[in-house]
XYZ file of C-alpha atoms in Angstrom:
306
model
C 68.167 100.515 78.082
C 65.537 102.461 79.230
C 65.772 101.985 82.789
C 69.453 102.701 82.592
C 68.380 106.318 80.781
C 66.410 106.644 83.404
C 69.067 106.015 86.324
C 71.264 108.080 84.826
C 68.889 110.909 84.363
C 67.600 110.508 87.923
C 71.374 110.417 88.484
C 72.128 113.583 87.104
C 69.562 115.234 88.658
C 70.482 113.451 92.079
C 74.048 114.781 91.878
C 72.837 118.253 91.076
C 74.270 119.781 94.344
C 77.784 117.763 94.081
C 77.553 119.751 90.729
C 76.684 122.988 91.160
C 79.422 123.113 94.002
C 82.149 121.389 91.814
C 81.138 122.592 88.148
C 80.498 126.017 88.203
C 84.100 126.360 90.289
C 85.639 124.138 87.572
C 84.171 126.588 84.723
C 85.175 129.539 86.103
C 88.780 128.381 86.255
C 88.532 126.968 82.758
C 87.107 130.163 81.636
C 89.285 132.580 83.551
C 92.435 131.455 82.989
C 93.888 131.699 79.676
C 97.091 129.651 80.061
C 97.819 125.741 82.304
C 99.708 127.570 84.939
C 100.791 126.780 88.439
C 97.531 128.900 90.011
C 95.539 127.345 87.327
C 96.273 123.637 88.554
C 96.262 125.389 92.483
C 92.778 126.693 91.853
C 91.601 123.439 90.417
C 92.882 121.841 93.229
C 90.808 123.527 96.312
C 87.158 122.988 94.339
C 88.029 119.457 94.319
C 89.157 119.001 98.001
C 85.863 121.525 98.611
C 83.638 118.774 96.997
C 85.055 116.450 99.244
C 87.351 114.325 97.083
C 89.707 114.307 99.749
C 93.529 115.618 99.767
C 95.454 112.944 98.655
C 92.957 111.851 95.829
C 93.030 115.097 94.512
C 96.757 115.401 94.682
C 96.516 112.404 92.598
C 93.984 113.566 90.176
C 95.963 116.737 89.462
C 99.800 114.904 88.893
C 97.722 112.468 86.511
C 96.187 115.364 85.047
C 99.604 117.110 84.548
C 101.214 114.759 83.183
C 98.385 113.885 80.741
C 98.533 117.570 79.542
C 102.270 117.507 78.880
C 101.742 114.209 76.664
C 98.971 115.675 74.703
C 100.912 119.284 74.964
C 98.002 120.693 75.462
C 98.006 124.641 75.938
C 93.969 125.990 76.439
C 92.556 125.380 79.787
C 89.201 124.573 78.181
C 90.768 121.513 76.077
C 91.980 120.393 79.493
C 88.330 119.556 80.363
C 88.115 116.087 78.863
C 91.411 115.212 80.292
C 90.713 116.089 84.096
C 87.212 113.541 83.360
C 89.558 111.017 82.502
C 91.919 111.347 85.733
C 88.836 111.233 88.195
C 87.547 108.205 86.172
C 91.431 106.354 86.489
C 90.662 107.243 90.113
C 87.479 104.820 90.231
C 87.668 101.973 88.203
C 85.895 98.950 89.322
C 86.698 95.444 88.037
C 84.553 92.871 85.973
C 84.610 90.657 88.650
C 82.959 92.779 91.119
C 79.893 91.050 90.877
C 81.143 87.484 90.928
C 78.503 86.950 93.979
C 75.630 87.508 92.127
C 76.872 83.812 89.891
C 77.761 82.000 92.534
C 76.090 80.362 95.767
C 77.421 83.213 97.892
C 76.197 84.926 101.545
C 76.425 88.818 101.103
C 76.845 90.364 104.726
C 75.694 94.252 104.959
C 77.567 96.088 107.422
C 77.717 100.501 108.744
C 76.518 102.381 111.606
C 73.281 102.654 112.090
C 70.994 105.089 109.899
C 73.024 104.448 106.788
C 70.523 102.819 104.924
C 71.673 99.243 105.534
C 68.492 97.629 106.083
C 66.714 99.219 103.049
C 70.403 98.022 100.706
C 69.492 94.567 102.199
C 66.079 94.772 100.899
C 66.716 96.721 97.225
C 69.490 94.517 96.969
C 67.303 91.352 97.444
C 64.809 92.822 94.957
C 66.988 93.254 92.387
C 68.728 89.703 92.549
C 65.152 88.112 92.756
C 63.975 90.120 89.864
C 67.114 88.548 88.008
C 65.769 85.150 88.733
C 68.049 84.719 91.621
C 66.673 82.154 94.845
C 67.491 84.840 97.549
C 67.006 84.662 101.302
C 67.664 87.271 103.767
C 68.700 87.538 107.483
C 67.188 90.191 110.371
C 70.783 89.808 112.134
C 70.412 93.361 113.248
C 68.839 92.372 116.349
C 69.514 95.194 118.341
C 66.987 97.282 116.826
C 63.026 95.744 116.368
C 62.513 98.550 113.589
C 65.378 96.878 111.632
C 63.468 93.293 111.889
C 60.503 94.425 111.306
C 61.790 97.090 108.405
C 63.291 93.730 106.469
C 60.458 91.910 106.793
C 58.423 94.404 105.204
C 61.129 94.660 102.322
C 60.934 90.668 102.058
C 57.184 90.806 102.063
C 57.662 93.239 98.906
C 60.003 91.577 96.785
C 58.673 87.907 98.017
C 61.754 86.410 99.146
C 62.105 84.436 102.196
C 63.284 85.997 105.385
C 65.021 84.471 108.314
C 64.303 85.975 111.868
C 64.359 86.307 115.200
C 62.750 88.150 118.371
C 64.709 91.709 119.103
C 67.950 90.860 121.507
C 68.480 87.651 119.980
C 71.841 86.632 119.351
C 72.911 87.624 115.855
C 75.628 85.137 114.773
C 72.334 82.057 115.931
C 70.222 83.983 113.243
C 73.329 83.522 110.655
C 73.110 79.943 111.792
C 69.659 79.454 110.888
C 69.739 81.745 107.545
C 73.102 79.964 106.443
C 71.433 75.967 107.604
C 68.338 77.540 105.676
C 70.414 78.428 102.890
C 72.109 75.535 102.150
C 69.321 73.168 102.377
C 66.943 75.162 99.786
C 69.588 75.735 97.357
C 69.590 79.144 97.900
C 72.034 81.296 95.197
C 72.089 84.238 97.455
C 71.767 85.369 101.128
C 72.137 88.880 102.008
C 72.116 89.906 105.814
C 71.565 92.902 107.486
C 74.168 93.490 110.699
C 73.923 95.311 113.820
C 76.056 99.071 113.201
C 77.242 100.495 116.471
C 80.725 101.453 115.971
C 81.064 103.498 119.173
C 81.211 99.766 121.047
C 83.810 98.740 118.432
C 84.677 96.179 120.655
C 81.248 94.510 120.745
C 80.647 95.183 117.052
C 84.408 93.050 116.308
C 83.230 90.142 118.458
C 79.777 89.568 116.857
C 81.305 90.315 112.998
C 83.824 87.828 113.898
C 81.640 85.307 115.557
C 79.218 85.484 112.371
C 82.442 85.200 110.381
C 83.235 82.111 112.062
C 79.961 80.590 111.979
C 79.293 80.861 108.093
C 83.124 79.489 107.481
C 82.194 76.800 109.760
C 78.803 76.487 108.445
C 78.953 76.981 104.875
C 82.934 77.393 103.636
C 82.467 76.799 99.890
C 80.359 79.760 100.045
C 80.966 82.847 98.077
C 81.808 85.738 100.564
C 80.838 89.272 99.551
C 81.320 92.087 102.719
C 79.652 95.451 101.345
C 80.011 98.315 103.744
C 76.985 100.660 103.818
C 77.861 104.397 103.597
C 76.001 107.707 103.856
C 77.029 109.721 101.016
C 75.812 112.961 102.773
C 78.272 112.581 105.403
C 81.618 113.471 103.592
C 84.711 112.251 104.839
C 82.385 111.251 107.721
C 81.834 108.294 105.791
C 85.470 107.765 105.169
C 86.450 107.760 108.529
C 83.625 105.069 109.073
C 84.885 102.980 106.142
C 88.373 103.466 107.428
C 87.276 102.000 111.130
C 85.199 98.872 109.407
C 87.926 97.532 107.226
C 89.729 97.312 110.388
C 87.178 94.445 111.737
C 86.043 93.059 108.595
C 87.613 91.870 105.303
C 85.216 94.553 103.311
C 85.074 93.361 99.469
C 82.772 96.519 98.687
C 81.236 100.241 99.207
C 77.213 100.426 98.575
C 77.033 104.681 99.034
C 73.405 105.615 99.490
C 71.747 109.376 99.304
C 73.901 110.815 97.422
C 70.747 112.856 96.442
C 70.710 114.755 99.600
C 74.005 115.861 98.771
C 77.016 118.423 97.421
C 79.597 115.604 98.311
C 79.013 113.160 95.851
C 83.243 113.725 95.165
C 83.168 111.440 98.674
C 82.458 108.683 95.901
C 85.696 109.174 94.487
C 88.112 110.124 97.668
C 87.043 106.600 99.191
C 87.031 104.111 96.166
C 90.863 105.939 95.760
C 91.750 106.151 99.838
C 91.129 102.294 100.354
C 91.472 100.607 97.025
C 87.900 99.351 97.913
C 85.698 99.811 94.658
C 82.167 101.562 95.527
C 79.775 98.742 93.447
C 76.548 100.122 94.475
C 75.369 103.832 94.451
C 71.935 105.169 96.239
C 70.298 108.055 95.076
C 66.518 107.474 96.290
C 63.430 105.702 98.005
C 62.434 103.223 94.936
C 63.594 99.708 94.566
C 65.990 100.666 91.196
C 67.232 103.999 93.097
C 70.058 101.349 94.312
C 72.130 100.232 91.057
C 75.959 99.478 90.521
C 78.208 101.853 90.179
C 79.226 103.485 86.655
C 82.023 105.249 87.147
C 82.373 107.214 83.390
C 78.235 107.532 84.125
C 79.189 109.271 87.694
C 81.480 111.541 86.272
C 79.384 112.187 83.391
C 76.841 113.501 85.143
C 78.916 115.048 87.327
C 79.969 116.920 84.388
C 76.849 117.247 82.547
């Protein structure tokens, strides 16, 4: 328990600038309206597109939270507060069996632009699973960049788990080959690999997913496949335009959102878990190994809200 307390307060404190630009709006309007009007739910409605929940979430959020008012026939603004929690948590639900991977012999593939904080996802992520008794491997297939190899090997060195490599410019689906042959033949439960990220060749960047695709289903089919999609929190709808352009070239089965310390648009959480039905399942708000956890949503919006 204590190292959950400790996320979340770390959490709290992390979202502090998501909060102070979405909570002290939502007071005021709880505060300064004395009766659920029209302008009430209008006002409502611009601090939430402001904190980057995105239009058509928010729309959302507010004819949930209207109708959830009528039911309850609620008339004070400030009772309204608990309700409007609820509608961004119905927003953000994610599933029991988001985690399936982590119980099964499964290859986790880590994909985003560069920057994102892919590599360092691959290597918290690795950390964590180890630490759970997990036999992990990880891939450098991010070839393109000899920071990225060299980055992961440094994160395998740390959490002791074995790392399959090659020299910078390699080809990255011949790295899969060897992590996934590797895999298989130690009875490995899970390997996670890090991906090259340049979407402005998209076309390059669909070959090589799908060549990797094609080598792990030809390589290893009874696999588990888990596709996470590594996003910047501080970019906004940045990130949801990125998302967007990814689950065009990959079948993406997650969101991992990192920094969302650096940031007042944590609502960017909600507005893409909502815009693409894909659940966020891991949130980063840090350097450390445990900065990386799973997603919470009534935790998120708790300390959105604290």
């Amino acid at each position: 328990m204590g190292e959950k307390k400790g996320f979340f307060g770390r959490l709290v404190e992390g979202l502090s600038k998501t909060r102070n630009n979405i909570v002290s709006g939502i007071e005021s309007i709880f505060n300064g309206f004395s009766s659920i009007d029209d302008e009430f739910y209008e006002e409502l409605e611009e601090i939430l597109i402001m904190a980057d929940i995105g239009i058509n979430t928010t729309g959302s959020i507010i004819e949930d939270l209207k109708q959830k008012v009528k039911e309850a026939k609620i008339k004070e603004p400030q009772e309204c507060k608990e309700l409007l929690k609820e509608s961004i948590m119905d927003q953000m639900k994610v599933n029991e069996a988001a985690y399936d991977f982590e119980n099964q012999r499964s290859i986790v593939l880590l994909i985003g632009v560069n920057g994102v904080g892919k590599t360092t996802s691959v290597g918290k992520l690795a950390g964590q699973l180890k630490d759970k008794g997990k036999k992990v491997m990880v891939a450098a297939a991010d070839t393109f960049r000899a920071a990225a190899i060299e980055q992961l090997t440094e994160w395998a060195d740390r959490a002791k788990v074995e790392i399959i490599a090659q020299k910078e410019g390699s080809d990255p689906a011949a790295v899969i080959y060897d992590a996934v042959t590797s895999a298989k033949a130690k009875n490995t439960d899970v390997l996670i690999c890090d991906t090259a990220g340049r979407l402005h060749n998209k076309k390059n960047l669909m070959e090589e997913l799908k060549k990797i695709d094609r080598v792990i289903t030809r390589e290893y089919p009874d696999a588990y496949r888990e596709t996470l999609i590594v996003l910047d929190g501080t970019t906004g709808q940045n990130a949801l335009a990125q998302a967007k352009q990814f689950k065009e070239i990959a079948d993406i089965t997650g969101i991992i959102l990192t920094k969302l310390d650096g940031t007042a648009k944590g609502g960017i959480a909600i507005a893409i878990q909502a815009e693409l039905g894909i659940p966020v399942k891991y949130i980063g708000i840090g350097e450390h190994i445990d900065d990386l956890q799973k997603f919470n949503a009534s935790d998120f919006v708790n300390a959105l809200f604290n």
